[in-house]
């Protein structure tokens, strides 16, 4: 697969988010927290201690999240980037949508249980030499690689057959 | 307000880099987890190296934020969730082909299935929140 941007442009630009956030916002990089903030802001939190905190104090991150969505929007509209491979071919089939929803549940549940995702652990945590983040990143990849080799061939075959 | 605006601008550039750089891309993630191309490994390694270098400079010169407060770097604590949660996330990441950042970018790009991933991720987070007190940590 060919890419518009070379790795030495994409990678450093992603890494620069860390000092930019620290300088201009005074906060560490970490995006999955936004899912918690959205739950705390929008869903019933009565009796759920994990959702009873000052999420408004973290609203900068919700602005960051909104910005990412704007960036995605501009990439397609203003920059004309081709996103035809951005989601699997089965994403719009009935069974495919159920699989995507379940994948999302695993992402949301897993990142909160792990207290971080690719941004908070693999980039922010590893760049600051935090060993729990290194363990987290190894686990992300161990599970991802195992899933890719053991599950995805069967899942893809089944989903493409079902469409 | 300025902080929120800064975050919005940084997020916008970041979202565009994720999208145009094909990081917010299921096909790229499949190729990464199958070791079919070096691209994502080089992207991640150079991203971490760039961030690490910046952090070294920040520490070395005790740099402060734009409004003059000290920069505090977070300490990550290890729990059972660091392993169990990370493994669960890795499975979801490989199936859906997107971690949280790319999910936001793809939803913004107007891809309807990304909204399903987003909804699922919110549901998963809410499920964790409700089970938080009974899960091993």
Tab-separated table of N, CA, C and O in Angstrom, chain A residues 11-133:
chain	number	residue	atom	x	y	z
A	11	UNK	N	5.262	10.544	11.255
A	11	UNK	CA	5.693	10.202	12.614
A	11	UNK	C	6.083	11.412	13.455
A	11	UNK	O	5.493	11.649	14.516
A	12	UNK	N	7.069	12.201	12.998
A	12	UNK	CA	7.467	13.376	13.794
A	12	UNK	C	6.317	14.354	14.034
A	12	UNK	O	6.210	14.944	15.112
A	13	UNK	N	5.419	14.537	13.047
A	13	UNK	CA	4.275	15.436	13.260
A	13	UNK	C	3.393	14.919	14.384
A	13	UNK	O	2.886	15.690	15.208
A	14	UNK	N	3.200	13.602	14.441
A	14	UNK	CA	2.414	13.017	15.540
A	14	UNK	C	3.142	13.235	16.866
A	14	UNK	O	2.543	13.648	17.860
A	15	UNK	N	4.447	12.996	16.872
A	15	UNK	CA	5.235	13.165	18.097
A	15	UNK	C	5.224	14.595	18.608
A	15	UNK	O	5.255	14.831	19.820
A	16	UNK	N	5.149	15.564	17.693
A	16	UNK	CA	5.160	16.987	18.081
A	16	UNK	C	3.918	17.388	18.873
A	16	UNK	O	3.926	18.416	19.566
A	17	UNK	N	2.863	16.585	18.781
A	17	UNK	CA	1.650	16.890	19.549
A	17	UNK	C	1.976	16.929	21.044
A	17	UNK	O	1.424	17.747	21.784
A	18	UNK	N	2.915	16.066	21.481
A	18	UNK	CA	3.264	16.007	22.906
A	18	UNK	C	3.795	17.349	23.422
A	18	UNK	O	3.205	17.935	24.342
A	19	UNK	N	4.888	17.906	22.852
A	19	UNK	CA	5.344	19.206	23.358
A	19	UNK	C	4.349	20.335	23.089
A	19	UNK	O	4.219	21.245	23.923
A	20	UNK	N	3.616	20.290	21.985
A	20	UNK	CA	2.643	21.358	21.693
A	20	UNK	C	1.567	21.421	22.769
A	20	UNK	O	1.212	22.502	23.251
A	21	UNK	N	1.052	20.245	23.166
A	21	UNK	CA	0.030	20.217	24.216
A	21	UNK	C	0.611	20.670	25.547
A	21	UNK	O	-0.036	21.391	26.311
A	22	UNK	N	1.842	20.246	25.845
A	22	UNK	CA	2.461	20.632	27.118
A	22	UNK	C	2.682	22.142	27.178
A	22	UNK	O	2.408	22.775	28.198
A	23	UNK	N	3.135	22.734	26.075
A	23	UNK	CA	3.406	24.177	26.042
A	23	UNK	C	2.147	25.023	26.048
A	23	UNK	O	2.005	25.957	26.826
A	24	UNK	N	1.228	24.684	25.130
A	24	UNK	CA	0.085	25.581	24.921
A	24	UNK	C	-1.119	25.263	25.802
A	24	UNK	O	-1.956	26.124	26.031
A	25	UNK	N	-1.221	24.015	26.251
A	25	UNK	CA	-2.370	23.649	27.081
A	25	UNK	C	-1.929	23.242	28.490
A	25	UNK	O	-2.703	23.299	29.437
A	26	UNK	N	-0.662	22.830	28.605
A	26	UNK	CA	-0.155	22.387	29.908
A	26	UNK	C	-0.662	21.023	30.303
A	26	UNK	O	-0.767	20.712	31.494
A	27	UNK	N	-1.007	20.194	29.292
A	27	UNK	CA	-1.593	18.883	29.582
A	27	UNK	C	-0.902	17.765	28.807
A	27	UNK	O	-0.375	17.995	27.718
A	28	UNK	N	-0.931	16.554	29.358
A	28	UNK	CA	-0.335	15.418	28.647
A	28	UNK	C	-1.271	14.882	27.562
A	28	UNK	O	-2.493	14.988	27.678
A	29	UNK	N	-0.651	14.319	26.521
A	29	UNK	CA	-1.371	13.724	25.394
A	29	UNK	C	-2.058	12.436	25.861
A	29	UNK	O	-1.445	11.604	26.519
A	30	UNK	N	-3.320	12.270	25.514
A	30	UNK	CA	-4.065	11.065	25.879
A	30	UNK	C	-5.502	11.228	25.434
A	30	UNK	O	-6.211	12.080	25.957
A	31	UNK	N	-5.910	10.458	24.444
A	31	UNK	CA	-7.214	10.712	23.811
A	31	UNK	C	-8.360	9.863	24.323
A	31	UNK	O	-9.514	10.288	24.273
A	32	UNK	N	-8.083	8.637	24.818
A	32	UNK	CA	-9.197	7.782	25.209
A	32	UNK	C	-9.945	8.339	26.413
A	32	UNK	O	-11.112	8.004	26.630
A	33	UNK	N	-9.301	9.217	27.204
A	33	UNK	CA	-9.991	9.861	28.336
A	33	UNK	C	-11.247	10.570	27.880
A	33	UNK	O	-12.203	10.710	28.641
A	34	UNK	N	-11.234	11.042	26.614
A	34	UNK	CA	-12.406	11.754	26.098
A	34	UNK	C	-13.658	10.889	26.119
A	34	UNK	O	-14.765	11.398	26.292
A	35	UNK	N	-13.479	9.592	25.932
A	35	UNK	CA	-14.635	8.695	25.961
A	35	UNK	C	-15.234	8.698	27.364
A	35	UNK	O	-16.451	8.694	27.534
A	36	UNK	N	-14.352	8.741	28.382
A	36	UNK	CA	-14.821	8.827	29.767
A	36	UNK	C	-15.516	10.159	30.023
A	36	UNK	O	-16.589	10.202	30.631
A	37	UNK	N	-14.898	11.256	29.529
A	37	UNK	CA	-15.505	12.579	29.732
A	37	UNK	C	-16.901	12.634	29.088
A	37	UNK	O	-17.829	13.196	29.662
A	38	UNK	N	-17.021	12.054	27.887
A	38	UNK	CA	-18.324	12.062	27.210
A	38	UNK	C	-19.350	11.250	27.996
A	38	UNK	O	-20.505	11.654	28.123
A	39	UNK	N	-18.923	10.098	28.530
A	39	UNK	CA	-19.836	9.288	29.356
A	39	UNK	C	-20.251	10.077	30.595
A	39	UNK	O	-21.432	10.110	30.952
A	40	UNK	N	-19.266	10.716	31.245
A	40	UNK	CA	-19.562	11.482	32.466
A	40	UNK	C	-20.501	12.639	32.159
A	40	UNK	O	-21.363	12.983	32.965
A	41	UNK	N	-20.348	13.233	30.959
A	41	UNK	CA	-21.153	14.404	30.607
A	41	UNK	C	-22.552	14.023	30.138
A	41	UNK	O	-23.509	14.750	30.388
A	42	UNK	N	-22.680	12.889	29.450
A	42	UNK	CA	-23.939	12.585	28.757
A	42	UNK	C	-24.728	11.408	29.312
A	42	UNK	O	-25.913	11.296	29.038
A	43	UNK	N	-24.077	10.494	30.021
A	43	UNK	CA	-24.783	9.279	30.436
A	43	UNK	C	-25.055	9.289	31.939
A	43	UNK	O	-24.391	10.024	32.680
A	44	UNK	N	-26.042	8.504	32.386
A	44	UNK	CA	-26.371	8.506	33.818
A	44	UNK	C	-25.164	8.105	34.667
A	44	UNK	O	-24.546	7.073	34.405
A	45	UNK	N	-24.817	8.946	35.635
A	45	UNK	CA	-23.624	8.662	36.435
A	45	UNK	C	-23.972	8.421	37.902
A	45	UNK	O	-23.101	8.271	38.743
A	46	UNK	N	-25.267	8.353	38.194
A	46	UNK	CA	-25.693	8.158	39.578
A	46	UNK	C	-25.204	6.797	40.082
A	46	UNK	O	-25.463	5.772	39.459
A	47	UNK	N	-24.460	6.822	41.162
A	47	UNK	CA	-23.947	5.584	41.731
A	47	UNK	C	-22.736	5.041	41.007
A	47	UNK	O	-22.212	3.991	41.350
A	48	UNK	N	-22.294	5.722	39.936
A	48	UNK	CA	-21.111	5.273	39.203
A	48	UNK	C	-19.950	6.212	39.552
A	48	UNK	O	-19.757	7.245	38.922
A	49	UNK	N	-19.196	5.815	40.585
A	49	UNK	CA	-18.117	6.685	41.082
A	49	UNK	C	-17.139	7.084	39.982
A	49	UNK	O	-16.636	8.205	39.970
A	50	UNK	N	-16.881	6.140	39.067
A	50	UNK	CA	-15.881	6.382	38.020
A	50	UNK	C	-16.269	7.543	37.115
A	50	UNK	O	-15.420	8.127	36.455
A	51	UNK	N	-17.572	7.871	37.093
A	51	UNK	CA	-18.015	8.961	36.215
A	51	UNK	C	-18.340	10.239	36.983
A	51	UNK	O	-18.792	11.230	36.408
A	52	UNK	N	-18.105	10.191	38.290
A	52	UNK	CA	-18.412	11.381	39.096
A	52	UNK	C	-17.118	12.124	39.419
A	52	UNK	O	-16.459	11.874	40.418
A	53	UNK	N	-16.750	13.013	38.522
A	53	UNK	CA	-15.554	13.837	38.707
A	53	UNK	C	-15.767	15.094	37.869
A	53	UNK	O	-16.745	15.192	37.118
A	54	UNK	N	-14.842	16.041	37.982
A	54	UNK	CA	-14.995	17.307	37.267
A	54	UNK	C	-14.536	17.172	35.815
A	54	UNK	O	-13.428	17.571	35.460
A	55	UNK	N	-15.407	16.602	34.975
A	55	UNK	CA	-15.030	16.423	33.565
A	55	UNK	C	-14.909	17.764	32.844
A	55	UNK	O	-14.184	17.891	31.864
A	56	UNK	N	-15.619	18.783	33.361
A	56	UNK	CA	-15.523	20.114	32.722
A	56	UNK	C	-14.097	20.651	32.789
A	56	UNK	O	-13.650	21.365	31.898
A	57	UNK	N	-13.374	20.274	33.836
A	57	UNK	CA	-11.982	20.687	33.967
A	57	UNK	C	-11.088	20.078	32.901
A	57	UNK	O	-9.966	20.518	32.692
A	58	UNK	N	-11.589	19.055	32.228
A	58	UNK	CA	-10.827	18.388	31.167
A	58	UNK	C	-11.385	18.730	29.787
A	58	UNK	O	-11.099	18.034	28.805
A	59	UNK	N	-12.182	19.793	29.723
A	59	UNK	CA	-12.845	20.098	28.445
A	59	UNK	C	-11.861	20.433	27.321
A	59	UNK	O	-12.175	20.279	26.150
A	60	UNK	N	-10.636	20.856	27.684
A	60	UNK	CA	-9.627	21.099	26.642
A	60	UNK	C	-9.478	19.868	25.751
A	60	UNK	O	-9.292	19.996	24.539
A	61	UNK	N	-9.571	18.666	26.379
A	61	UNK	CA	-9.364	17.431	25.619
A	61	UNK	C	-10.539	17.153	24.677
A	61	UNK	O	-10.360	16.599	23.598
A	62	UNK	N	-11.735	17.574	25.104
A	62	UNK	CA	-12.897	17.428	24.216
A	62	UNK	C	-12.749	18.364	23.017
A	62	UNK	O	-13.167	18.030	21.900
A	63	UNK	N	-12.122	19.534	23.239
A	63	UNK	CA	-11.834	20.438	22.116
A	63	UNK	C	-10.803	19.800	21.184
A	63	UNK	O	-10.898	19.896	19.964
A	64	UNK	N	-9.825	19.138	21.784
A	64	UNK	CA	-8.812	18.409	20.998
A	64	UNK	C	-9.510	17.353	20.139
A	64	UNK	O	-9.246	17.221	18.942
A	65	UNK	N	-10.428	16.598	20.753
A	65	UNK	CA	-11.169	15.559	20.041
A	65	UNK	C	-11.989	16.158	18.900
A	65	UNK	O	-11.975	15.639	17.776
A	66	UNK	N	-12.656	17.273	19.177
A	66	UNK	CA	-13.437	17.945	18.134
A	66	UNK	C	-12.517	18.381	16.995
A	66	UNK	O	-12.855	18.246	15.810
A	67	UNK	N	-11.325	18.885	17.361
A	67	UNK	CA	-10.352	19.290	16.353
A	67	UNK	C	-9.947	18.124	15.468
A	67	UNK	O	-9.849	18.269	14.237
A	68	UNK	N	-9.741	16.966	16.066
A	68	UNK	CA	-9.351	15.782	15.285
A	68	UNK	C	-10.432	15.453	14.251
A	68	UNK	O	-10.136	15.138	13.093
A	69	UNK	N	-11.684	15.556	14.678
A	69	UNK	CA	-12.788	15.317	13.741
A	69	UNK	C	-12.778	16.353	12.617
A	69	UNK	O	-12.963	16.018	11.440
A	70	UNK	N	-12.519	17.620	12.967
A	70	UNK	CA	-12.426	18.670	11.948
A	70	UNK	C	-11.275	18.360	10.986
A	70	UNK	O	-11.408	18.491	9.766
A	71	UNK	N	-10.147	17.913	11.544
A	71	UNK	CA	-8.994	17.545	10.719
A	71	UNK	C	-9.334	16.431	9.744
A	71	UNK	O	-8.925	16.461	8.579
A	72	UNK	N	-10.093	15.442	10.220
A	72	UNK	CA	-10.527	14.354	9.345
A	72	UNK	C	-11.430	14.869	8.241
A	72	UNK	O	-11.297	14.504	7.070
A	73	UNK	N	-12.338	15.775	8.630
A	73	UNK	CA	-13.271	16.370	7.673
A	73	UNK	C	-12.520	17.164	6.602
A	73	UNK	O	-12.769	17.004	5.394
A	74	UNK	N	-11.572	18.000	7.032
A	74	UNK	CA	-10.821	18.828	6.082
A	74	UNK	C	-9.942	17.974	5.165
A	74	UNK	O	-9.731	18.326	3.998
A	75	UNK	N	-9.437	16.855	5.679
A	75	UNK	CA	-8.589	15.973	4.857
A	75	UNK	C	-9.350	15.471	3.645
A	75	UNK	O	-8.800	15.322	2.558
A	76	UNK	N	-10.637	15.188	3.860
A	76	UNK	CA	-11.454	14.654	2.776
A	76	UNK	C	-11.975	15.766	1.878
A	76	UNK	O	-11.930	15.665	0.648
A	77	UNK	N	-12.431	16.863	2.491
A	77	UNK	CA	-13.034	17.945	1.703
A	77	UNK	C	-11.979	18.851	1.070
A	77	UNK	O	-11.827	18.887	-0.149
A	78	UNK	N	-11.199	19.553	1.898
A	78	UNK	CA	-10.234	20.525	1.373
A	78	UNK	C	-9.027	19.871	0.719
A	78	UNK	O	-8.534	20.336	-0.308
A	79	UNK	N	-8.535	18.771	1.311
A	79	UNK	CA	-7.306	18.151	0.794
A	79	UNK	C	-7.595	17.009	-0.181
A	79	UNK	O	-6.690	16.489	-0.823
A	80	UNK	N	-8.854	16.599	-0.264
A	80	UNK	CA	-9.242	15.564	-1.214
A	80	UNK	C	-8.584	14.215	-0.984
A	80	UNK	O	-8.334	13.460	-1.931
A	81	UNK	N	-8.290	13.885	0.286
A	81	UNK	CA	-7.632	12.608	0.558
A	81	UNK	C	-8.588	11.428	0.330
A	81	UNK	O	-9.757	11.483	0.695
A	82	UNK	N	-8.058	10.381	-0.275
A	82	UNK	CA	-8.848	9.188	-0.583
A	82	UNK	C	-8.977	8.310	0.667
A	82	UNK	O	-7.977	7.793	1.161
A	83	UNK	N	-10.203	8.157	1.166
A	83	UNK	CA	-10.396	7.336	2.367
A	83	UNK	C	-11.160	6.048	2.035
A	83	UNK	O	-11.773	5.436	2.904
A	84	UNK	N	-11.075	5.621	0.761
A	84	UNK	CA	-11.837	4.433	0.359
A	84	UNK	C	-11.345	3.151	1.042
A	84	UNK	O	-12.087	2.186	1.146
A	85	UNK	N	-10.080	3.151	1.529
A	85	UNK	CA	-9.584	1.953	2.225
A	85	UNK	C	-9.569	2.151	3.741
A	85	UNK	O	-9.063	1.306	4.472
A	86	UNK	N	-10.112	3.295	4.199
A	86	UNK	CA	-10.006	3.627	5.617
A	86	UNK	C	-10.844	2.714	6.501
A	86	UNK	O	-10.568	2.565	7.690
A	87	UNK	N	-11.870	2.108	5.923
A	87	UNK	CA	-12.674	1.158	6.676
A	87	UNK	C	-12.790	-0.120	5.843
A	87	UNK	O	-12.660	-0.084	4.613
A	88	UNK	N	-13.017	-1.272	6.494
A	88	UNK	CA	-13.078	-2.528	5.742
A	88	UNK	C	-14.263	-2.561	4.771
A	88	UNK	O	-15.262	-1.864	4.978
A	89	UNK	N	-14.130	-3.382	3.722
A	89	UNK	CA	-15.181	-3.462	2.703
A	89	UNK	C	-16.502	-3.953	3.303
A	89	UNK	O	-17.571	-3.628	2.804
A	90	UNK	N	-16.406	-4.696	4.405
A	90	UNK	CA	-17.623	-5.250	5.014
A	90	UNK	C	-18.270	-4.298	6.021
A	90	UNK	O	-19.276	-4.643	6.650
A	91	UNK	N	-17.710	-3.078	6.155
A	91	UNK	CA	-18.181	-2.163	7.210
A	91	UNK	C	-19.653	-1.769	7.068
A	91	UNK	O	-20.299	-1.400	8.043
A	92	UNK	N	-20.184	-1.822	5.857
A	92	UNK	CA	-21.564	-1.370	5.668
A	92	UNK	C	-22.565	-2.518	5.591
A	92	UNK	O	-23.747	-2.293	5.360
A	93	UNK	N	-22.080	-3.757	5.772
A	93	UNK	CA	-23.013	-4.889	5.791
A	93	UNK	C	-23.592	-5.027	7.199
A	93	UNK	O	-22.988	-4.547	8.162
A	94	UNK	N	-24.710	-5.678	7.323
A	94	UNK	CA	-25.346	-5.857	8.632
A	94	UNK	C	-24.424	-6.528	9.639
A	94	UNK	O	-24.139	-5.956	10.708
A	95	UNK	N	-23.924	-7.749	9.302
A	95	UNK	CA	-23.013	-8.407	10.251
A	95	UNK	C	-21.748	-7.577	10.490
A	95	UNK	O	-21.230	-7.538	11.612
A	96	UNK	N	-21.288	-6.884	9.446
A	96	UNK	CA	-20.094	-6.044	9.573
A	96	UNK	C	-20.287	-4.932	10.589
A	96	UNK	O	-19.394	-4.615	11.373
A	97	UNK	N	-21.487	-4.332	10.579
A	97	UNK	CA	-21.767	-3.253	11.518
A	97	UNK	C	-21.777	-3.768	12.962
A	97	UNK	O	-21.308	-3.086	13.871
A	98	UNK	N	-22.296	-4.994	13.131
A	98	UNK	CA	-22.306	-5.579	14.480
A	98	UNK	C	-20.864	-5.824	14.946
A	98	UNK	O	-20.497	-5.529	16.082
A	99	UNK	N	-20.028	-6.345	14.019
A	99	UNK	CA	-18.619	-6.595	14.347
A	99	UNK	C	-17.909	-5.284	14.702
A	99	UNK	O	-17.159	-5.220	15.679
A	100	UNK	N	-18.173	-4.229	13.929
A	100	UNK	CA	-17.551	-2.925	14.218
A	100	UNK	C	-17.991	-2.393	15.580
A	100	UNK	O	-17.181	-1.845	16.335
A	101	UNK	N	-19.278	-2.563	15.893
A	101	UNK	CA	-19.779	-2.099	17.195
A	101	UNK	C	-19.066	-2.841	18.319
A	101	UNK	O	-18.632	-2.230	19.309
A	102	UNK	N	-18.901	-4.160	18.142
A	102	UNK	CA	-18.212	-4.950	19.170
A	102	UNK	C	-16.742	-4.550	19.279
A	102	UNK	O	-16.186	-4.468	20.382
A	103	UNK	N	-16.110	-4.293	18.123
A	103	UNK	CA	-14.712	-3.839	18.139
A	103	UNK	C	-14.616	-2.528	18.915
A	103	UNK	O	-13.699	-2.331	19.722
A	104	UNK	N	-15.581	-1.636	18.696
A	104	UNK	CA	-15.609	-0.361	19.422
A	104	UNK	C	-15.751	-0.581	20.912
A	104	UNK	O	-15.071	0.074	21.711
A	105	UNK	N	-16.606	-1.520	21.312
A	105	UNK	CA	-16.795	-1.823	22.735
A	105	UNK	C	-15.462	-2.281	23.344
A	105	UNK	O	-15.070	-1.830	24.433
A	106	UNK	N	-14.748	-3.160	22.626
A	106	UNK	CA	-13.450	-3.644	23.128
A	106	UNK	C	-12.455	-2.489	23.267
A	106	UNK	O	-11.705	-2.417	24.237
A	107	UNK	N	-12.474	-1.574	22.290
A	107	UNK	CA	-11.572	-0.414	22.333
A	107	UNK	C	-11.914	0.467	23.539
A	107	UNK	O	-11.033	0.863	24.308
A	108	UNK	N	-13.187	0.764	23.728
A	108	UNK	CA	-13.598	1.633	24.835
A	108	UNK	C	-13.339	0.997	26.187
A	108	UNK	O	-12.766	1.622	27.083
A	109	UNK	N	-13.739	-0.269	26.328
A	109	UNK	CA	-13.558	-0.984	27.596
A	109	UNK	C	-12.071	-1.173	27.900
A	109	UNK	O	-11.597	-0.882	29.002
A	110	UNK	N	-11.341	-1.643	26.882
A	110	UNK	CA	-9.922	-1.944	27.068
A	110	UNK	C	-9.079	-0.725	27.390
A	110	UNK	O	-8.253	-0.754	28.300
A	111	UNK	N	-9.303	0.376	26.660
A	111	UNK	CA	-8.476	1.564	26.896
A	111	UNK	C	-8.726	2.140	28.285
A	111	UNK	O	-7.802	2.583	28.953
A	112	UNK	N	-9.996	2.093	28.749
A	112	UNK	CA	-10.257	2.648	30.075
A	112	UNK	C	-9.693	1.742	31.163
A	112	UNK	O	-9.156	2.198	32.145
A	113	UNK	N	-9.812	0.431	30.961
A	113	UNK	CA	-9.266	-0.529	31.931
A	113	UNK	C	-7.740	-0.379	31.976
A	113	UNK	O	-7.122	-0.447	33.038
A	114	UNK	N	-7.148	-0.125	30.816
A	114	UNK	CA	-5.693	0.031	30.751
A	114	UNK	C	-5.265	1.453	31.106
A	114	UNK	O	-4.082	1.732	31.213
A	115	UNK	N	-6.234	2.361	31.266
A	115	UNK	CA	-5.968	3.777	31.565
A	115	UNK	C	-5.121	4.450	30.496
A	115	UNK	O	-4.231	5.250	30.802
A	116	UNK	N	-5.377	4.118	29.232
A	116	UNK	CA	-4.661	4.799	28.156
A	116	UNK	C	-4.734	4.027	26.854
A	116	UNK	O	-5.026	2.840	26.855
A	117	UNK	N	-4.490	4.735	25.757
A	117	UNK	CA	-4.502	4.058	24.452
A	117	UNK	C	-3.175	4.306	23.748
A	117	UNK	O	-2.144	4.491	24.395
A	118	UNK	N	-3.187	4.362	22.451
A	118	UNK	CA	-1.960	4.544	21.685
A	118	UNK	C	-1.316	5.899	22.012
A	118	UNK	O	-0.094	6.001	22.115
A	119	UNK	N	-2.153	6.932	22.190
A	119	UNK	CA	-1.600	8.255	22.478
A	119	UNK	C	-1.052	8.354	23.912
A	119	UNK	O	0.096	8.730	24.113
A	120	UNK	N	-1.859	7.979	24.882
A	120	UNK	CA	-1.453	8.132	26.275
A	120	UNK	C	-0.363	7.177	26.717
A	120	UNK	O	0.530	7.547	27.478
A	121	UNK	N	-0.461	5.926	26.286
A	121	UNK	CA	0.550	4.939	26.672
A	121	UNK	C	1.695	4.854	25.653
A	121	UNK	O	2.843	5.120	25.970
A	122	UNK	N	1.356	4.458	24.402
A	122	UNK	CA	2.411	4.146	23.431
A	122	UNK	C	3.243	5.369	23.061
A	122	UNK	O	4.451	5.257	22.828
A	123	UNK	N	2.631	6.567	23.015
A	123	UNK	CA	3.416	7.749	22.651
A	123	UNK	C	3.832	8.526	23.908
A	123	UNK	O	5.009	8.586	24.241
A	124	UNK	N	2.865	9.081	24.636
A	124	UNK	CA	3.194	9.896	25.825
A	124	UNK	C	3.929	9.074	26.892
A	124	UNK	O	4.970	9.492	27.407
A	125	UNK	N	3.399	7.908	27.214
A	125	UNK	CA	3.982	7.099	28.291
A	125	UNK	C	5.353	6.550	27.947
A	125	UNK	O	6.284	6.629	28.748
A	126	UNK	N	5.481	5.996	26.742
A	126	UNK	CA	6.768	5.412	26.343
A	126	UNK	C	7.813	6.513	26.161
A	126	UNK	O	8.967	6.363	26.566
A	127	UNK	N	7.415	7.664	25.603
A	127	UNK	CA	8.363	8.768	25.390
A	127	UNK	C	8.898	9.318	26.710
A	127	UNK	O	9.992	9.865	26.757
A	128	UNK	N	8.115	9.158	27.804
A	128	UNK	CA	8.596	9.618	29.107
A	128	UNK	C	9.133	8.449	29.934
A	128	UNK	O	9.293	8.568	31.156
A	129	UNK	N	9.402	7.326	29.237
A	129	UNK	CA	10.035	6.152	29.841
A	129	UNK	C	9.274	5.579	31.044
A	129	UNK	O	9.885	5.197	32.045
A	130	UNK	N	7.954	5.542	30.942
A	130	UNK	CA	7.143	4.941	32.010
A	130	UNK	C	7.005	3.453	31.710
A	130	UNK	O	6.422	3.083	30.686
A	131	UNK	N	7.503	2.604	32.618
A	131	UNK	CA	7.469	1.183	32.292
A	131	UNK	C	6.053	0.600	32.169
A	131	UNK	O	5.832	-0.271	31.324
A	132	UNK	N	5.067	1.066	32.950
A	132	UNK	CA	3.714	0.504	32.732
A	132	UNK	C	3.218	0.757	31.302
A	132	UNK	O	2.516	-0.079	30.733
A	133	UNK	N	3.606	1.896	30.722
A	133	UNK	CA	3.185	2.190	29.353
A	133	UNK	C	3.878	1.275	28.345
A	133	UNK	O	3.312	0.918	27.316
